[in-house]
Short mmCIF file of C-alpha atoms and ligand atoms in Angstrom, two decimals:
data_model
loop_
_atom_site.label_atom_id
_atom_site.label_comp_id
_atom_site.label_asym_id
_atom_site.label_seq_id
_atom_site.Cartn_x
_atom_site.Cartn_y
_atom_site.Cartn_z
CA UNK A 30 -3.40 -30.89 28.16
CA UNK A 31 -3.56 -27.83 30.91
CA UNK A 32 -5.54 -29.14 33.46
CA UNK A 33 -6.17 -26.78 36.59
CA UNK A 34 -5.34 -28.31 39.65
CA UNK A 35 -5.26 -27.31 42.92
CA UNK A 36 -2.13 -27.04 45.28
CA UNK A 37 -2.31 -25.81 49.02
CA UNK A 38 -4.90 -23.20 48.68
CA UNK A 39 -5.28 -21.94 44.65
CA UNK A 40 -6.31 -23.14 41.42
CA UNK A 41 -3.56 -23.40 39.37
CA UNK A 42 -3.01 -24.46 35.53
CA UNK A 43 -0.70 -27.57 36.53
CA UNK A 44 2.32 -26.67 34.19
CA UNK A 45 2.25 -23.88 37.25
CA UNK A 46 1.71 -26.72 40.16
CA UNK A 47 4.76 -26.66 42.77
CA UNK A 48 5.12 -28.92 45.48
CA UNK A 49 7.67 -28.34 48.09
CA UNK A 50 11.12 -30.52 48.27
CA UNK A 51 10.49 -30.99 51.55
CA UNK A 52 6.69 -31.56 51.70
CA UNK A 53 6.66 -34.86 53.82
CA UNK A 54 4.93 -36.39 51.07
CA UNK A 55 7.70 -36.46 48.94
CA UNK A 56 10.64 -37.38 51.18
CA UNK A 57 8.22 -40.00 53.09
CA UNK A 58 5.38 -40.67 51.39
CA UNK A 59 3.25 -39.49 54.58
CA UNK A 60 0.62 -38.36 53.23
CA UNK A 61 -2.97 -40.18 52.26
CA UNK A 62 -5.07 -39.86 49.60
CA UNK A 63 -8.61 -40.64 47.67
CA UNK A 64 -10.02 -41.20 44.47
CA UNK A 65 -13.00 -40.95 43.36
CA UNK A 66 -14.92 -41.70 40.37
CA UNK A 67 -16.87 -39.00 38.41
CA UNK A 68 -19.57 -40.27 35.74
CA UNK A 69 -21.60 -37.78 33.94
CA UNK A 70 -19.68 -34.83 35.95
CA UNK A 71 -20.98 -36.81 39.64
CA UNK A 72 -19.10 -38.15 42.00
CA UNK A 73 -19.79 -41.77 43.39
CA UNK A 74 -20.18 -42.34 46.53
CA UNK A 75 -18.31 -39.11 47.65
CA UNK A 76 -19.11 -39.50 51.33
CA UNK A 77 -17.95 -42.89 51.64
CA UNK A 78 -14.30 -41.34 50.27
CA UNK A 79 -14.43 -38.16 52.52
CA UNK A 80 -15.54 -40.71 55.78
CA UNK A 81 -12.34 -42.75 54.33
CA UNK A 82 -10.47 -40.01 54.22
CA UNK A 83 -10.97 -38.43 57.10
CA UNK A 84 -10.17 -42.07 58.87
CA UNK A 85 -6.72 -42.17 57.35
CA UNK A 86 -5.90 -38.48 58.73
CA UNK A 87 -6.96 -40.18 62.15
CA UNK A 88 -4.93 -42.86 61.85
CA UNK A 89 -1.41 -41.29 61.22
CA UNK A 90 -2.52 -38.04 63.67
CA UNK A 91 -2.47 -35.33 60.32
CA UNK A 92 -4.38 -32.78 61.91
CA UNK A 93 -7.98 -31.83 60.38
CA UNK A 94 -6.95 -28.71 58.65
CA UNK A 95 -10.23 -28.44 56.37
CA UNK A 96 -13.91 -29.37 56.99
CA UNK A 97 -15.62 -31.60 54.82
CA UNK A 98 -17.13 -28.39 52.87
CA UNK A 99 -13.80 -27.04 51.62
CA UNK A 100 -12.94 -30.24 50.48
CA UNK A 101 -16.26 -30.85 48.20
CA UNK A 102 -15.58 -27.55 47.06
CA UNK A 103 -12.34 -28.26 46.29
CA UNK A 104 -13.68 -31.32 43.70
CA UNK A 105 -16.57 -29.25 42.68
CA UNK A 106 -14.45 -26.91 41.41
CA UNK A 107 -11.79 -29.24 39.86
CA UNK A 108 -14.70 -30.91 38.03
CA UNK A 109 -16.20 -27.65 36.80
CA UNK A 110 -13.24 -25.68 35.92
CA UNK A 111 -11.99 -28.81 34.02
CA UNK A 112 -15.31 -29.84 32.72
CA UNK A 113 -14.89 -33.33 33.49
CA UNK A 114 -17.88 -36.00 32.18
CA UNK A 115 -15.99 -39.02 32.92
CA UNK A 116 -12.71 -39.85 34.96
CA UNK A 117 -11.51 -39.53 39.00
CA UNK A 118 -10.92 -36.54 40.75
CA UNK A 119 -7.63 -37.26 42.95
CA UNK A 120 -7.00 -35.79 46.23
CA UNK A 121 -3.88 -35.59 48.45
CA UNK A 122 -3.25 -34.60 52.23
CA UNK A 123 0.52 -34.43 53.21
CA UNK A 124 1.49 -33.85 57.00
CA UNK A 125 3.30 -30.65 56.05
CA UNK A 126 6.62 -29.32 54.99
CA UNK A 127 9.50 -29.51 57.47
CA UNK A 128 13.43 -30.17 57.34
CA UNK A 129 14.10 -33.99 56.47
CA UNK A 130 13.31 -35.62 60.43
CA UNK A 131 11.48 -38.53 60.60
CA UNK A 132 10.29 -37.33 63.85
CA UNK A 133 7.66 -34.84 63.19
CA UNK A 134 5.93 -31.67 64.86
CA UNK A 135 2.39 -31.85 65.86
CA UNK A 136 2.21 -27.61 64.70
CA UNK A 137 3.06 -28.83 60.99
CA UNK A 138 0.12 -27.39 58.81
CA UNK A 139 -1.38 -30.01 56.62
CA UNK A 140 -0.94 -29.48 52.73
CA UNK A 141 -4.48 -30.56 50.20
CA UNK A 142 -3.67 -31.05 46.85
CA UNK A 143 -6.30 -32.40 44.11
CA UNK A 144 -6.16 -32.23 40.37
CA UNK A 145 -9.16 -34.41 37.87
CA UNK A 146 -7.97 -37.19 35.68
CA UNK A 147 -10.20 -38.12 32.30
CA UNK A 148 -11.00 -41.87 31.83
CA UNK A 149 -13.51 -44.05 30.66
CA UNK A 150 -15.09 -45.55 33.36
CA UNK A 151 -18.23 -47.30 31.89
CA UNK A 152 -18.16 -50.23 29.30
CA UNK A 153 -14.63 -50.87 29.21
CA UNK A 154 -12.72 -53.66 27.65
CA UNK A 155 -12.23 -55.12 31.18
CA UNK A 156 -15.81 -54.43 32.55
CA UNK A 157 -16.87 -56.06 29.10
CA UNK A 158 -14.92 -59.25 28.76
CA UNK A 159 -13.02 -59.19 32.09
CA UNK A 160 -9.60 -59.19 32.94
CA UNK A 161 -6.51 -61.77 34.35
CA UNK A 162 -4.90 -61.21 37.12
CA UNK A 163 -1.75 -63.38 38.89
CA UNK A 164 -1.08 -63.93 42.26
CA UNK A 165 1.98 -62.69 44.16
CA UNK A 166 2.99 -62.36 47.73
CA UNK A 167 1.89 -59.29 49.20
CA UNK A 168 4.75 -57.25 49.26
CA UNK A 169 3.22 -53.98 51.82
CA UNK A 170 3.33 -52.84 55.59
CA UNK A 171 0.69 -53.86 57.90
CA UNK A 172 -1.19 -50.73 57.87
CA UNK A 173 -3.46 -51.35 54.89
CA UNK A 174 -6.26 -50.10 56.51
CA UNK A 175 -4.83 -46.71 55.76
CA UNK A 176 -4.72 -45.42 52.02
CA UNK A 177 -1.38 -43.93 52.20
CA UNK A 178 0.47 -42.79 49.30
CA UNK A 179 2.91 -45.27 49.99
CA UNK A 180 2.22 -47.61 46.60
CA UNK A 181 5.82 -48.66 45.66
CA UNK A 182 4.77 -52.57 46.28
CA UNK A 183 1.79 -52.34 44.16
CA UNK A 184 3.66 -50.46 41.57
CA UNK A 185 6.50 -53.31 41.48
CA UNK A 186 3.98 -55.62 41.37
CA UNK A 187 1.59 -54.57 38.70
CA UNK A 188 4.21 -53.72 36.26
CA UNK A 189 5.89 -57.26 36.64
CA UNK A 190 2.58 -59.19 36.28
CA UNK A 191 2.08 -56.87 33.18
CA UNK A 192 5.76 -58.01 31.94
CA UNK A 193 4.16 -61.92 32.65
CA UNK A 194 1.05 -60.97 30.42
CA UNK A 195 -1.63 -60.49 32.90
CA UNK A 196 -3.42 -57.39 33.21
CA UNK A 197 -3.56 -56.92 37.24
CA UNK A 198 -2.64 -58.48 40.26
CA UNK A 199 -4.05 -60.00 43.62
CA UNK A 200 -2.09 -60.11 46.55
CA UNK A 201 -1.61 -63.17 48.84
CA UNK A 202 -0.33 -63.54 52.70
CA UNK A 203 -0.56 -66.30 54.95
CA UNK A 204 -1.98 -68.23 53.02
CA UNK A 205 -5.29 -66.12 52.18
CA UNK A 206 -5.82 -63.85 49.46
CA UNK A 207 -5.76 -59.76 51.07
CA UNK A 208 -6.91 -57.74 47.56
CA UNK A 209 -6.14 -56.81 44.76
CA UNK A 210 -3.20 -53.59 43.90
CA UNK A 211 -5.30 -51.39 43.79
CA UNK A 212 -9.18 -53.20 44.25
CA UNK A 213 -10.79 -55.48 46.40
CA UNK A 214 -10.86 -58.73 45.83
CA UNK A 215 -14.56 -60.62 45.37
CA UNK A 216 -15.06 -64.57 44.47
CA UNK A 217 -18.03 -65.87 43.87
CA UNK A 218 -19.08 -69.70 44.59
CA UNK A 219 -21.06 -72.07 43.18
CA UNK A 220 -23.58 -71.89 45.91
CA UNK A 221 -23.61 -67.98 44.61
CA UNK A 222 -22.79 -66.92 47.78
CA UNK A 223 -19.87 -63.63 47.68
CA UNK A 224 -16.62 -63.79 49.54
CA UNK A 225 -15.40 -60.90 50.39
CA UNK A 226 -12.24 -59.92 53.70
CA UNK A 227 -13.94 -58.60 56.36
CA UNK A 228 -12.11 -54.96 57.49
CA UNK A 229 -9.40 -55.19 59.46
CA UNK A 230 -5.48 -53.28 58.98
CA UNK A 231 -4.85 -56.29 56.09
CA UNK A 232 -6.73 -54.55 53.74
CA UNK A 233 -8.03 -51.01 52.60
CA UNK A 234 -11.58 -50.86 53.30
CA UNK A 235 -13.25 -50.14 50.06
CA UNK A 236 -15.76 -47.63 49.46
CA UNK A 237 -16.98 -49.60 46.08
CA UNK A 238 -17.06 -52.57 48.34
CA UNK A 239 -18.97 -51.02 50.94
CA UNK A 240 -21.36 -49.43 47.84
CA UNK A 241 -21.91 -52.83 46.28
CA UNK A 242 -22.59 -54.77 49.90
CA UNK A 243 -25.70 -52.48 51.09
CA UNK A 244 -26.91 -53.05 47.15
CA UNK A 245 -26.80 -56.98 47.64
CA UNK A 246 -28.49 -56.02 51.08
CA UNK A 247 -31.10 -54.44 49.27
CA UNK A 248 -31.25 -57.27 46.64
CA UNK A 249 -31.61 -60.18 48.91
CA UNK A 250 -27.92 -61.30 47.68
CA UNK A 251 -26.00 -63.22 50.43
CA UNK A 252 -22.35 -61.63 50.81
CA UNK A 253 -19.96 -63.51 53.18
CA UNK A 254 -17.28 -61.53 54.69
CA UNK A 255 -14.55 -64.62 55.44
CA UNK A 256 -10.93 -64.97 53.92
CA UNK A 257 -10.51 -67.27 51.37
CA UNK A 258 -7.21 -68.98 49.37
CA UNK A 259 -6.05 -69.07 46.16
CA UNK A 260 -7.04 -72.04 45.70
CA UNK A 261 -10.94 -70.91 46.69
CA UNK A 262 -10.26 -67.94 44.03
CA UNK A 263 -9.02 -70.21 41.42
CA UNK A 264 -11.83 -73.02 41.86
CA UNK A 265 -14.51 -70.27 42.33
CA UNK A 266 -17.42 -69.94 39.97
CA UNK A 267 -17.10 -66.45 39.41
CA UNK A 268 -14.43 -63.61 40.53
CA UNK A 269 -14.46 -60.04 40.38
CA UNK A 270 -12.89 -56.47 41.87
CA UNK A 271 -14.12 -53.17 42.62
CA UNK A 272 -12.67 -49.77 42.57
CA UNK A 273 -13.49 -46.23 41.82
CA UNK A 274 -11.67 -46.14 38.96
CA UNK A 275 -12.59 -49.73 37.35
CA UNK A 276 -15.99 -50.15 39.30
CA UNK A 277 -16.97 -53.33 39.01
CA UNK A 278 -14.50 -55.49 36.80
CA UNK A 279 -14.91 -59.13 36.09
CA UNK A 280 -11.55 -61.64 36.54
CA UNK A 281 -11.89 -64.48 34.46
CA UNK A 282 -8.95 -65.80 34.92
CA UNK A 283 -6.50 -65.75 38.42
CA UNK A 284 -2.80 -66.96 37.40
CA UNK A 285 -3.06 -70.22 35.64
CA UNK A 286 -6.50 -71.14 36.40
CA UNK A 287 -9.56 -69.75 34.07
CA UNK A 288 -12.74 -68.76 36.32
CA UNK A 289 -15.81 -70.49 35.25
CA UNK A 290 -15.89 -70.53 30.94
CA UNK A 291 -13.27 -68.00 30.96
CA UNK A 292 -15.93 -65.15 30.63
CA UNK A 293 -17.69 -62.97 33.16
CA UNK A 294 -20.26 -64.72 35.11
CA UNK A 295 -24.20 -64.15 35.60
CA UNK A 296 -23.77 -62.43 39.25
CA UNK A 297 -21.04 -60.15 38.23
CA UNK A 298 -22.89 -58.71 35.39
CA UNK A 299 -25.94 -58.20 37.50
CA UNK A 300 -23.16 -56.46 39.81
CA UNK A 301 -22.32 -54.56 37.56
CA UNK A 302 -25.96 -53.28 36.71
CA UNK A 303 -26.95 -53.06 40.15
CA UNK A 304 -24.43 -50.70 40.50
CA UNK A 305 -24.30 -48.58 37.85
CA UNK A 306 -28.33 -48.48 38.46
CA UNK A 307 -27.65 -47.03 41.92
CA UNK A 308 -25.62 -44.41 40.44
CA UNK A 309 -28.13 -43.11 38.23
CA UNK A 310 -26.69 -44.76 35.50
CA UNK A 311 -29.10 -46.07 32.75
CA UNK A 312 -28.30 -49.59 31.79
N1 LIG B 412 -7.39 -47.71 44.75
N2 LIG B 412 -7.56 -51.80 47.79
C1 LIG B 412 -6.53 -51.03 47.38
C2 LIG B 412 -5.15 -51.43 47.76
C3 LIG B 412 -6.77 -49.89 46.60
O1 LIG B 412 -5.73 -49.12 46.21
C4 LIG B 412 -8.10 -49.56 46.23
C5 LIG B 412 -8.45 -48.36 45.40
C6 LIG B 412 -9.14 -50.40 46.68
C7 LIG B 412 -10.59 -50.11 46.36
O2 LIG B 412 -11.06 -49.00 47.07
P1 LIG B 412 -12.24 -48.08 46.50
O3 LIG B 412 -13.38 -49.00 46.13
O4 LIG B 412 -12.59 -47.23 47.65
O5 LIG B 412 -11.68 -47.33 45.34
C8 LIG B 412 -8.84 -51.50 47.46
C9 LIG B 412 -7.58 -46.49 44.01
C10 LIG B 412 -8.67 -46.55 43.01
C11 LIG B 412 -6.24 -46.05 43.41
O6 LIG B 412 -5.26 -46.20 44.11
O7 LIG B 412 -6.20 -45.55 42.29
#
């Protein structure tokens, strides 16, 4: 594979990619990022990634070093020049490069780095028969809110729940479920109605989410934003996450506990269709 990617300015082929040893990013993983899905060479809900993005930036005071336009372009191009149908296209903002100080300069210049990523994104093994996830204590800061590229504790805890058999992970704190490693966390009940965490800094707020809410808006499709235990996930009549990268996944089973008859439920597959509908995807 010889992807072109981009790094602080140019289109590179990656084997040619350098990132600086002492590009914050590295030595303190301050820097945030997006992902966003591409399906049929289109990005999904771009704007709801670039708004996210541009929040995260906000929140940790990384200047806004390039408009919204440079940015697109930036994708545009990484999707053209690597003709990618299906997959994410990946984007980075570090603070800058300085000597190793945790303090930091305000006149640091931001760095942008994006490269494309091929995957399957539609009618996967997960979206088809859904997946199993465990539940662990939520290892993370308290700034969730902010999609930093600080993923260590979701690393950790994917790859042990993997090592346990399960395919993914939701995350649990005081007593209430915050989201999945890397989705957000949905459970359906058997009035139909959706849970889903309202925003605050517990969780990232997710752009999928956000997608999928103004759909069951649209659809007449009650979602309540409340927290809710593990013990509401496992006794729930359906469950589900969303991401760019997975969409809309049924869970059909959360640690010991199988949702429902162990396969996805009704409202998750219409979910599903609703969204890929909205995306201009035929179903
Ligand atoms: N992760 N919560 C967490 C912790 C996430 O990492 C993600 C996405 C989400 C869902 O957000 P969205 O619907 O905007 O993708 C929720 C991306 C896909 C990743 O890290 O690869």
């Amino acid at each position: 594979m010889d992807r072109i990617v981009y790094v602080h300015g140019q289109f590179v082929p990656e084997k040619e990619a350098r990132i600086g040893l002492f590009d914050r990013g590295f030595l303190f993983g301050d820097a945030i990022y997006e992902v966003t899905a591409v399906i049929s060479g289109r990005m999904i809900d771009n704007d709801l990634h670039l708004n996210r993005l541009d929040r995260s930036l906000k929140e940790l005071a990384i200047p806004p070093a390039f408009s919204r336009a440079d940015i697109v372009h930036v994708q545009t191009e990484l999707i053209a020049r690597n003709t990618l149908q299906s997959g994410i296209v990946y984007l980075q903002v570090s603070r800058g490069e300085a000597d190793r100080d945790f303090f930091y300069s305000d006149t640091l210049a931001p760095r942008l780095v994006g490269f494309t990523q091929e995957k399957t994104l539609i009618g996967t093994k997960a979206q088809q028969h859904g997946i199993t996830v465990d539940l662990v204590d939520d290892p993370r800061w308290h700034r969730r809110d902010i999609k930093t590229t600080m993923l260590l504790g979701q690393v950790m805890a994917k790859q042990a729940a993997r090592s346990r058999g399960f395919e993914d992970v939701w995350m649990v704190e005081d007593g209430v479920v915050t989201e999945g490693a890397s989705s957000t966390a949905h459970v359906i009940t058997a009035e139909g109605r959706i849970l889903t965490r309202a925003a605050s800094q517990a969780t990232l707020p997710g752009c999928t989410q956000r997608a999928i809410a103004r759909l069951c808006a649209a659809e007449g499709l009650q979602i309540e934003e409340r927290v809710f235990t593990p013990e509401d996930a496992q006794g729930a009549a359906e469950a589900f996450q969303t991401s760019a990268s997975s969409l809309v996944t049924p869970v059909v089973r959360i640690g010991s506990r199988v949702i429902g008859d162990g396969t996805p439920g009704p409202m998750t597959r219409k979910l599903q269709a609703l969204y890929l509908e909205a995306a201009g995807i035929p179903v």
